[in-house]
Amino acid sequence: MASCGMSCVKYLVFFFNFLFAITGLIVLTTGAIIQSSYHHYSNFLGDNFWTAPIVLIVIGAIVFIVAFFGCCGAAKESSCMILTFSIFLILIFLAEVGIGVAGYLKHRELKGILTKGFNNTLADYEHNIEAQRAWNLVQTEMECCGVNSADDWEPIFKNDTLPASCCVEYAVDTKKCTKANASKEGCLPKLLNFLDTKSLILAGVGVGVAAIQLLGVVFACCLSKSFRANYETV
């Protein structure tokens, strides 16, 4: 009966390690997508804001390797390997909690960070090519204009003309982008809403992964105890 129970826990550990491998790939892929797709907004957010995706990539890779380690421990019925697997899993869980807390604190500061980034790059627009590229990119992708509206460009252009990226269509008579046919929404609220949505998805994924990992730690500890008891009996 005890042997049957140990076999059951052993197979559960195999199952959870399979889930760990998948969650590791999900975390790694999520970090890679955020890093590659949205890093070009770093001009407005600052480089420090994007350390989290890099950490996610590293953690995802480590989770995948640890899952393989756990499978080997279960297959060889090694209590030492399973215990080591549990310790690694706890450390990863604590790292994810730390990232979650840091992400929450950063999220609360997000509007202020974006406002500062937009205003600074707007002021440097005439003399900074990177600022021009960043604004053209965000206005084209988000279909927005200015920080809060097209009026934000008045101190820069000092007339009714706007950057070409503010307009989907140009004025027929002048072939220039003007307030009349510029995007009506500002880039700050649109980018803020966009990042908020991605943050919620990322938080949901993180909670799901953490829950699976906690269950895995419990089963791994039970399996390690069973292996040790079986070894002492023999």
mmCIF file of N, CA, C and O in Angstrom, residues 52-133:
data_model
loop_
_atom_site.group_PDB
_atom_site.id
_atom_site.type_symbol
_atom_site.label_atom_id
_atom_site.label_comp_id
_atom_site.label_asym_id
_atom_site.label_seq_id
_atom_site.Cartn_x
_atom_site.Cartn_y
_atom_site.Cartn_z
ATOM 1 N N ALA A 52 12.800 43.716 -15.890
ATOM 2 C CA ALA A 52 11.903 42.607 -15.564
ATOM 3 C C ALA A 52 11.799 41.574 -16.694
ATOM 4 O O ALA A 52 11.884 40.371 -16.431
ATOM 5 N N PRO A 53 11.609 41.973 -17.965
ATOM 6 C CA PRO A 53 11.564 40.964 -19.036
ATOM 7 C C PRO A 53 12.830 40.128 -19.137
ATOM 8 O O PRO A 53 12.769 38.921 -19.394
ATOM 9 N N ILE A 54 13.982 40.751 -18.908
ATOM 10 C CA ILE A 54 15.254 40.013 -18.959
ATOM 11 C C ILE A 54 15.302 38.989 -17.830
ATOM 12 O O ILE A 54 15.709 37.837 -18.028
ATOM 13 N N VAL A 55 14.856 39.405 -16.630
ATOM 14 C CA VAL A 55 14.822 38.493 -15.493
ATOM 15 C C VAL A 55 13.851 37.343 -15.766
ATOM 16 O O VAL A 55 14.116 36.190 -15.418
ATOM 17 N N LEU A 56 12.721 37.650 -16.408
ATOM 18 C CA LEU A 56 11.752 36.604 -16.763
ATOM 19 C C LEU A 56 12.366 35.583 -17.712
ATOM 20 O O LEU A 56 12.119 34.377 -17.581
ATOM 21 N N ILE A 57 13.143 36.044 -18.670
ATOM 22 C CA ILE A 57 13.807 35.134 -19.618
ATOM 23 C C ILE A 57 14.749 34.202 -18.867
ATOM 24 O O ILE A 57 14.764 32.986 -19.103
ATOM 25 N N VAL A 58 15.522 34.766 -17.946
ATOM 26 C CA VAL A 58 16.479 33.962 -17.163
ATOM 27 C C VAL A 58 15.737 32.957 -16.292
ATOM 28 O O VAL A 58 16.097 31.772 -16.248
ATOM 29 N N ILE A 59 14.687 33.417 -15.589
ATOM 30 C CA ILE A 59 13.922 32.524 -14.707
ATOM 31 C C ILE A 59 13.242 31.414 -15.512
ATOM 32 O O ILE A 59 13.217 30.253 -15.099
ATOM 33 N N GLY A 60 12.700 31.767 -16.679
ATOM 34 C CA GLY A 60 12.060 30.762 -17.531
ATOM 35 C C GLY A 60 13.026 29.659 -17.927
ATOM 36 O O GLY A 60 12.686 28.468 -17.893
ATOM 37 N N ALA A 61 14.249 30.046 -18.283
ATOM 38 C CA ALA A 61 15.277 29.065 -18.658
ATOM 39 C C ALA A 61 15.650 28.194 -17.460
ATOM 40 O O ALA A 61 15.793 26.970 -17.588
ATOM 41 N N ILE A 62 15.780 28.821 -16.277
ATOM 42 C CA ILE A 62 16.138 28.073 -15.067
ATOM 43 C C ILE A 62 15.028 27.088 -14.691
ATOM 44 O O ILE A 62 15.301 25.935 -14.330
ATOM 45 N N VAL A 63 13.769 27.527 -14.778
ATOM 46 C CA VAL A 63 12.630 26.647 -14.471
ATOM 47 C C VAL A 63 12.646 25.419 -15.371
ATOM 48 O O VAL A 63 12.418 24.288 -14.924
ATOM 49 N N PHE A 64 12.921 25.624 -16.652
ATOM 50 C CA PHE A 64 12.964 24.510 -17.601
ATOM 51 C C PHE A 64 14.059 23.509 -17.213
ATOM 52 O O PHE A 64 13.843 22.293 -17.232
ATOM 53 N N ILE A 65 15.232 24.013 -16.832
ATOM 54 C CA ILE A 65 16.352 23.141 -16.435
ATOM 55 C C ILE A 65 16.036 22.422 -15.126
ATOM 56 O O ILE A 65 16.290 21.216 -14.980
ATOM 57 N N VAL A 66 15.453 23.150 -14.165
ATOM 58 C CA VAL A 66 15.104 22.554 -12.873
ATOM 59 C C VAL A 66 14.054 21.459 -13.042
ATOM 60 O O VAL A 66 14.079 20.436 -12.352
ATOM 61 N N ALA A 67 13.118 21.652 -13.974
ATOM 62 C CA ALA A 67 12.096 20.634 -14.251
ATOM 63 C C ALA A 67 12.750 19.344 -14.718
ATOM 64 O O ALA A 67 12.363 18.246 -14.303
ATOM 65 N N PHE A 68 13.737 19.460 -15.569
ATOM 66 C CA PHE A 68 14.481 18.291 -16.043
ATOM 67 C C PHE A 68 15.200 17.623 -14.867
ATOM 68 O O PHE A 68 15.227 16.395 -14.746
ATOM 69 N N PHE A 69 15.766 18.428 -13.983
ATOM 70 C CA PHE A 69 16.466 17.926 -12.799
ATOM 71 C C PHE A 69 15.495 17.141 -11.909
ATOM 72 O O PHE A 69 15.839 16.076 -11.374
ATOM 73 N N GLY A 70 14.268 17.676 -11.755
ATOM 74 C CA GLY A 70 13.255 17.001 -10.941
ATOM 75 C C GLY A 70 12.834 15.671 -11.537
ATOM 76 O O GLY A 70 12.607 14.691 -10.818
ATOM 77 N N CYS A 71 12.720 15.616 -12.851
ATOM 78 C CA CYS A 71 12.365 14.365 -13.537
ATOM 79 C C CYS A 71 13.430 13.298 -13.299
ATOM 80 O O CYS A 71 13.116 12.132 -13.042
ATOM 81 N N CYS A 72 14.685 13.698 -13.375
ATOM 82 C CA CYS A 72 15.797 12.762 -13.140
ATOM 83 C C CYS A 72 15.758 12.243 -11.706
ATOM 84 O O CYS A 72 15.976 11.046 -11.457
ATOM 85 N N GLY A 73 15.476 13.138 -10.770
ATOM 86 C CA GLY A 73 15.406 12.738 -9.364
ATOM 87 C C GLY A 73 14.294 11.757 -9.106
ATOM 88 O O GLY A 73 14.465 10.783 -8.360
ATOM 89 N N ALA A 74 13.135 11.977 -9.741
ATOM 90 C CA ALA A 74 12.009 11.062 -9.578
ATOM 91 C C ALA A 74 12.299 9.714 -10.219
ATOM 92 O O ALA A 74 11.973 8.660 -9.674
ATOM 93 N N ALA A 75 12.923 9.748 -11.394
ATOM 94 C CA ALA A 75 13.229 8.508 -12.113
ATOM 95 C C ALA A 75 14.243 7.651 -11.349
ATOM 96 O O ALA A 75 14.119 6.426 -11.284
ATOM 97 N N LYS A 76 15.248 8.305 -10.755
ATOM 98 C CA LYS A 76 16.296 7.577 -10.024
ATOM 99 C C LYS A 76 15.921 7.326 -8.561
ATOM 100 O O LYS A 76 16.686 6.721 -7.813
ATOM 101 N N GLU A 77 14.753 7.841 -8.169
ATOM 102 C CA GLU A 77 14.280 7.707 -6.795
ATOM 103 C C GLU A 77 15.326 8.214 -5.799
ATOM 104 O O GLU A 77 15.622 7.592 -4.787
ATOM 105 N N SER A 78 15.889 9.380 -6.142
ATOM 106 C CA SER A 78 16.911 9.998 -5.310
ATOM 107 C C SER A 78 16.282 11.089 -4.446
ATOM 108 O O SER A 78 15.826 12.112 -4.960
ATOM 109 N N SER A 79 16.267 10.845 -3.143
ATOM 110 C CA SER A 79 15.681 11.842 -2.232
ATOM 111 C C SER A 79 16.507 13.123 -2.224
ATOM 112 O O SER A 79 15.972 14.227 -2.077
ATOM 113 N N CYS A 80 17.829 12.984 -2.416
ATOM 114 C CA CYS A 80 18.717 14.151 -2.432
ATOM 115 C C CYS A 80 18.410 15.054 -3.630
ATOM 116 O O CYS A 80 18.315 16.276 -3.487
ATOM 117 N N MET A 81 18.241 14.444 -4.800
ATOM 118 C CA MET A 81 17.948 15.213 -6.009
ATOM 119 C C MET A 81 16.582 15.875 -5.925
ATOM 120 O O MET A 81 16.411 17.030 -6.328
ATOM 121 N N ILE A 82 15.600 15.144 -5.374
ATOM 122 C CA ILE A 82 14.255 15.703 -5.230
ATOM 123 C C ILE A 82 14.259 16.856 -4.239
ATOM 124 O O ILE A 82 13.597 17.886 -4.446
ATOM 125 N N LEU A 83 15.020 16.703 -3.140
ATOM 126 C CA LEU A 83 15.108 17.776 -2.148
ATOM 127 C C LEU A 83 15.778 19.012 -2.751
ATOM 128 O O LEU A 83 15.348 20.148 -2.518
ATOM 129 N N THR A 84 16.841 18.775 -3.527
ATOM 130 C CA THR A 84 17.522 19.882 -4.217
ATOM 131 C C THR A 84 16.572 20.574 -5.185
ATOM 132 O O THR A 84 16.541 21.811 -5.289
ATOM 133 N N PHE A 85 15.784 19.767 -5.897
ATOM 134 C CA PHE A 85 14.771 20.287 -6.814
ATOM 135 C C PHE A 85 13.786 21.185 -6.070
ATOM 136 O O PHE A 85 13.438 22.274 -6.539
ATOM 137 N N SER A 86 13.340 20.740 -4.885
ATOM 138 C CA SER A 86 12.382 21.522 -4.083
ATOM 139 C C SER A 86 12.981 22.860 -3.651
ATOM 140 O O SER A 86 12.304 23.895 -3.697
ATOM 141 N N ILE A 87 14.245 22.824 -3.246
ATOM 142 C CA ILE A 87 14.919 24.056 -2.802
ATOM 143 C C ILE A 87 15.029 25.050 -3.953
ATOM 144 O O ILE A 87 14.749 26.241 -3.798
ATOM 145 N N PHE A 88 15.440 24.544 -5.143
ATOM 146 C CA PHE A 88 15.524 25.404 -6.328
ATOM 147 C C PHE A 88 14.160 26.011 -6.656
ATOM 148 O O PHE A 88 14.044 27.189 -7.007
ATOM 149 N N LEU A 89 13.126 25.185 -6.525
ATOM 150 C CA LEU A 89 11.771 25.638 -6.854
ATOM 151 C C LEU A 89 11.317 26.732 -5.894
ATOM 152 O O LEU A 89 10.678 27.711 -6.306
ATOM 153 N N ILE A 90 11.645 26.578 -4.616
ATOM 154 C CA ILE A 90 11.299 27.603 -3.620
ATOM 155 C C ILE A 90 12.017 28.916 -3.927
ATOM 156 O O ILE A 90 11.434 29.999 -3.853
ATOM 157 N N LEU A 91 13.311 28.807 -4.290
ATOM 158 C CA LEU A 91 14.094 30.011 -4.624
ATOM 159 C C LEU A 91 13.507 30.720 -5.844
ATOM 160 O O LEU A 91 13.419 31.954 -5.882
ATOM 161 N N ILE A 92 13.102 29.925 -6.845
ATOM 162 C CA ILE A 92 12.483 30.505 -8.044
ATOM 163 C C ILE A 92 11.166 31.189 -7.688
ATOM 164 O O ILE A 92 10.861 32.286 -8.153
ATOM 165 N N PHE A 93 10.388 30.524 -6.817
ATOM 166 C CA PHE A 93 9.113 31.090 -6.377
ATOM 167 C C PHE A 93 9.325 32.431 -5.681
ATOM 168 O O PHE A 93 8.617 33.405 -5.945
ATOM 169 N N LEU A 94 10.330 32.486 -4.787
ATOM 170 C CA LEU A 94 10.629 33.736 -4.075
ATOM 171 C C LEU A 94 11.074 34.828 -5.045
ATOM 172 O O LEU A 94 10.717 36.000 -4.888
ATOM 173 N N ALA A 95 11.859 34.429 -6.082
ATOM 174 C CA ALA A 95 12.302 35.395 -7.099
ATOM 175 C C ALA A 95 11.104 35.952 -7.856
ATOM 176 O O ALA A 95 11.032 37.154 -8.148
ATOM 177 N N GLU A 96 10.158 35.070 -8.188
ATOM 178 C CA GLU A 96 8.956 35.508 -8.911
ATOM 179 C C GLU A 96 8.104 36.440 -8.061
ATOM 180 O O GLU A 96 7.532 37.412 -8.564
ATOM 181 N N VAL A 97 8.011 36.137 -6.761
ATOM 182 C CA VAL A 97 7.269 37.023 -5.850
ATOM 183 C C VAL A 97 7.937 38.399 -5.806
ATOM 184 O O VAL A 97 7.262 39.437 -5.845
ATOM 185 N N GLY A 98 9.282 38.381 -5.748
ATOM 186 C CA GLY A 98 10.022 39.642 -5.743
ATOM 187 C C GLY A 98 9.780 40.450 -6.997
ATOM 188 O O GLY A 98 9.578 41.669 -6.935
ATOM 189 N N ILE A 99 9.770 39.772 -8.155
ATOM 190 C CA ILE A 99 9.494 40.454 -9.429
ATOM 191 C C ILE A 99 8.077 41.005 -9.439
ATOM 192 O O ILE A 99 7.822 42.109 -9.918
ATOM 193 N N GLY A 100 7.142 40.212 -8.873
ATOM 194 C CA GLY A 100 5.749 40.652 -8.818
ATOM 195 C C GLY A 100 5.581 41.906 -7.980
ATOM 196 O O GLY A 100 4.880 42.843 -8.378
ATOM 197 N N VAL A 101 6.238 41.929 -6.811
ATOM 198 C CA VAL A 101 6.161 43.110 -5.930
ATOM 199 C C VAL A 101 6.798 44.324 -6.601
ATOM 200 O O VAL A 101 6.235 45.425 -6.596
ATOM 201 N N ALA A 102 7.988 44.090 -7.215
ATOM 202 C CA ALA A 102 8.670 45.192 -7.913
ATOM 203 C C ALA A 102 7.826 45.703 -9.076
ATOM 204 O O ALA A 102 7.732 46.914 -9.310
ATOM 205 N N GLY A 103 7.197 44.764 -9.797
ATOM 206 C CA GLY A 103 6.328 45.142 -10.916
ATOM 207 C C GLY A 103 5.133 45.956 -10.457
ATOM 208 O O GLY A 103 4.738 46.925 -11.117
ATOM 209 N N TYR A 104 4.549 45.566 -9.302
ATOM 210 C CA TYR A 104 3.403 46.302 -8.758
ATOM 211 C C TYR A 104 3.808 47.724 -8.374
ATOM 212 O O TYR A 104 3.094 48.692 -8.659
ATOM 213 N N LEU A 105 4.972 47.848 -7.711
ATOM 214 C CA LEU A 105 5.443 49.175 -7.309
ATOM 215 C C LEU A 105 5.751 50.045 -8.523
ATOM 216 O O LEU A 105 5.430 51.239 -8.553
ATOM 217 N N LYS A 106 6.370 49.432 -9.551
ATOM 218 C CA LYS A 106 6.657 50.160 -10.786
ATOM 219 C C LYS A 106 5.358 50.568 -11.484
ATOM 220 O O LYS A 106 5.264 51.646 -12.069
ATOM 221 N N HIS A 107 4.375 49.669 -11.417
ATOM 222 C CA HIS A 107 3.104 49.952 -12.080
ATOM 223 C C HIS A 107 2.433 51.183 -11.481
ATOM 224 O O HIS A 107 1.822 51.981 -12.188
ATOM 225 N N ARG A 108 2.547 51.340 -10.172
ATOM 226 C CA ARG A 108 1.958 52.506 -9.509
ATOM 227 C C ARG A 108 2.646 53.797 -9.936
ATOM 228 O O ARG A 108 2.049 54.869 -9.905
ATOM 229 N N GLU A 109 3.922 53.670 -10.330
ATOM 230 C CA GLU A 109 4.692 54.848 -10.751
ATOM 231 C C GLU A 109 4.632 55.061 -12.267
ATOM 232 O O GLU A 109 5.216 56.026 -12.777
ATOM 233 N N LEU A 110 3.938 54.163 -12.966
ATOM 234 C CA LEU A 110 3.998 54.147 -14.427
ATOM 235 C C LEU A 110 3.551 55.457 -15.068
ATOM 236 O O LEU A 110 4.221 55.967 -15.976
ATOM 237 N N LYS A 111 2.450 56.031 -14.595
ATOM 238 C CA LYS A 111 1.950 57.269 -15.196
ATOM 239 C C LYS A 111 2.965 58.397 -15.043
ATOM 240 O O LYS A 111 3.218 59.154 -15.999
ATOM 241 N N GLY A 112 3.564 58.508 -13.857
ATOM 242 C CA GLY A 112 4.558 59.550 -13.630
ATOM 243 C C GLY A 112 5.801 59.350 -14.485
ATOM 244 O O GLY A 112 6.354 60.312 -15.025
ATOM 245 N N ILE A 113 6.232 58.072 -14.627
ATOM 246 C CA ILE A 113 7.409 57.762 -15.443
ATOM 247 C C ILE A 113 7.146 58.106 -16.905
ATOM 248 O O ILE A 113 7.992 58.709 -17.579
ATOM 249 N N LEU A 114 5.957 57.730 -17.394
ATOM 250 C CA LEU A 114 5.605 58.018 -18.790
ATOM 251 C C LEU A 114 5.499 59.520 -19.038
ATOM 252 O O LEU A 114 5.978 60.020 -20.062
ATOM 253 N N THR A 115 4.859 60.230 -18.121
ATOM 254 C CA THR A 115 4.703 61.688 -18.276
ATOM 255 C C THR A 115 6.068 62.367 -18.371
ATOM 256 O O THR A 115 6.299 63.218 -19.247
ATOM 257 N N LYS A 116 6.978 61.985 -17.491
ATOM 258 C CA LYS A 116 8.328 62.551 -17.504
ATOM 259 C C LYS A 116 9.056 62.202 -18.798
ATOM 260 O O LYS A 116 9.696 63.057 -19.429
ATOM 261 N N GLY A 117 8.939 60.945 -19.232
ATOM 262 C CA GLY A 117 9.602 60.506 -20.459
ATOM 263 C C GLY A 117 9.073 61.216 -21.691
ATOM 264 O O GLY A 117 9.850 61.649 -22.557
ATOM 265 N N PHE A 118 7.757 61.351 -21.778
ATOM 266 C CA PHE A 118 7.147 62.048 -22.917
ATOM 267 C C PHE A 118 7.569 63.514 -22.957
ATOM 268 O O PHE A 118 7.929 64.037 -24.026
ATOM 269 N N ASN A 119 7.514 64.170 -21.813
ATOM 270 C CA ASN A 119 7.864 65.604 -21.775
ATOM 271 C C ASN A 119 9.336 65.841 -22.113
ATOM 272 O O ASN A 119 9.670 66.797 -22.831
ATOM 273 N N ASN A 120 10.212 64.980 -21.602
ATOM 274 C CA ASN A 120 11.650 65.142 -21.868
ATOM 275 C C ASN A 120 11.981 64.932 -23.345
ATOM 276 O O ASN A 120 12.750 65.698 -23.937
ATOM 277 N N THR A 121 11.414 63.884 -23.938
ATOM 278 C CA THR A 121 11.692 63.607 -25.355
ATOM 279 C C THR A 121 11.029 64.634 -26.264
ATOM 280 O O THR A 121 11.556 64.942 -27.339
ATOM 281 N N LEU A 122 9.890 65.176 -25.830
ATOM 282 C CA LEU A 122 9.223 66.218 -26.612
ATOM 283 C C LEU A 122 10.086 67.481 -26.652
ATOM 284 O O LEU A 122 10.237 68.114 -27.706
ATOM 285 N N ALA A 123 10.677 67.812 -25.512
ATOM 286 C CA ALA A 123 11.538 69.003 -25.439
ATOM 287 C C ALA A 123 12.804 68.831 -26.285
ATOM 288 O O ALA A 123 13.346 69.811 -26.815
ATOM 289 N N ASP A 124 13.275 67.578 -26.443
ATOM 290 C CA ASP A 124 14.503 67.308 -27.205
ATOM 291 C C ASP A 124 14.227 66.969 -28.666
ATOM 292 O O ASP A 124 15.165 66.666 -29.414
ATOM 293 N N TYR A 125 12.967 67.033 -29.069
ATOM 294 C CA TYR A 125 12.576 66.543 -30.390
ATOM 295 C C TYR A 125 13.357 67.196 -31.529
ATOM 296 O O TYR A 125 13.797 66.513 -32.461
ATOM 297 N N GLU A 126 13.553 68.497 -31.466
ATOM 298 C CA GLU A 126 14.204 69.218 -32.570
ATOM 299 C C GLU A 126 15.682 68.857 -32.731
ATOM 300 O O GLU A 126 16.216 68.898 -33.838
ATOM 301 N N HIS A 127 16.328 68.496 -31.629
ATOM 302 C CA HIS A 127 17.783 68.310 -31.661
ATOM 303 C C HIS A 127 18.231 66.864 -31.445
ATOM 304 O O HIS A 127 19.425 66.579 -31.506
ATOM 305 N N ASN A 128 17.303 65.970 -31.177
ATOM 306 C CA ASN A 128 17.657 64.582 -30.848
ATOM 307 C C ASN A 128 16.992 63.615 -31.825
ATOM 308 O O ASN A 128 15.763 63.494 -31.846
ATOM 309 N N ILE A 129 17.794 62.926 -32.619
ATOM 310 C CA ILE A 129 17.255 61.999 -33.619
ATOM 311 C C ILE A 129 16.535 60.831 -32.944
ATOM 312 O O ILE A 129 15.493 60.365 -33.424
ATOM 313 N N GLU A 130 17.082 60.359 -31.803
ATOM 314 C CA GLU A 130 16.457 59.246 -31.084
ATOM 315 C C GLU A 130 15.062 59.635 -30.593
ATOM 316 O O GLU A 130 14.131 58.830 -30.638
ATOM 317 N N ALA A 131 14.937 60.873 -30.120
ATOM 318 C CA ALA A 131 13.630 61.360 -29.669
ATOM 319 C C ALA A 131 12.648 61.422 -30.833
ATOM 320 O O ALA A 131 11.473 61.055 -30.696
ATOM 321 N N GLN A 132 13.127 61.862 -32.001
ATOM 322 C CA GLN A 132 12.272 61.914 -33.188
ATOM 323 C C GLN A 132 11.803 60.527 -33.601
ATOM 324 O O GLN A 132 10.628 60.323 -33.904
ATOM 325 N N ARG A 133 12.729 59.582 -33.596
ATOM 326 C CA ARG A 133 12.369 58.209 -33.956
ATOM 327 C C ARG A 133 11.363 57.616 -32.972
ATOM 328 O O ARG A 133 10.426 56.933 -33.370
#
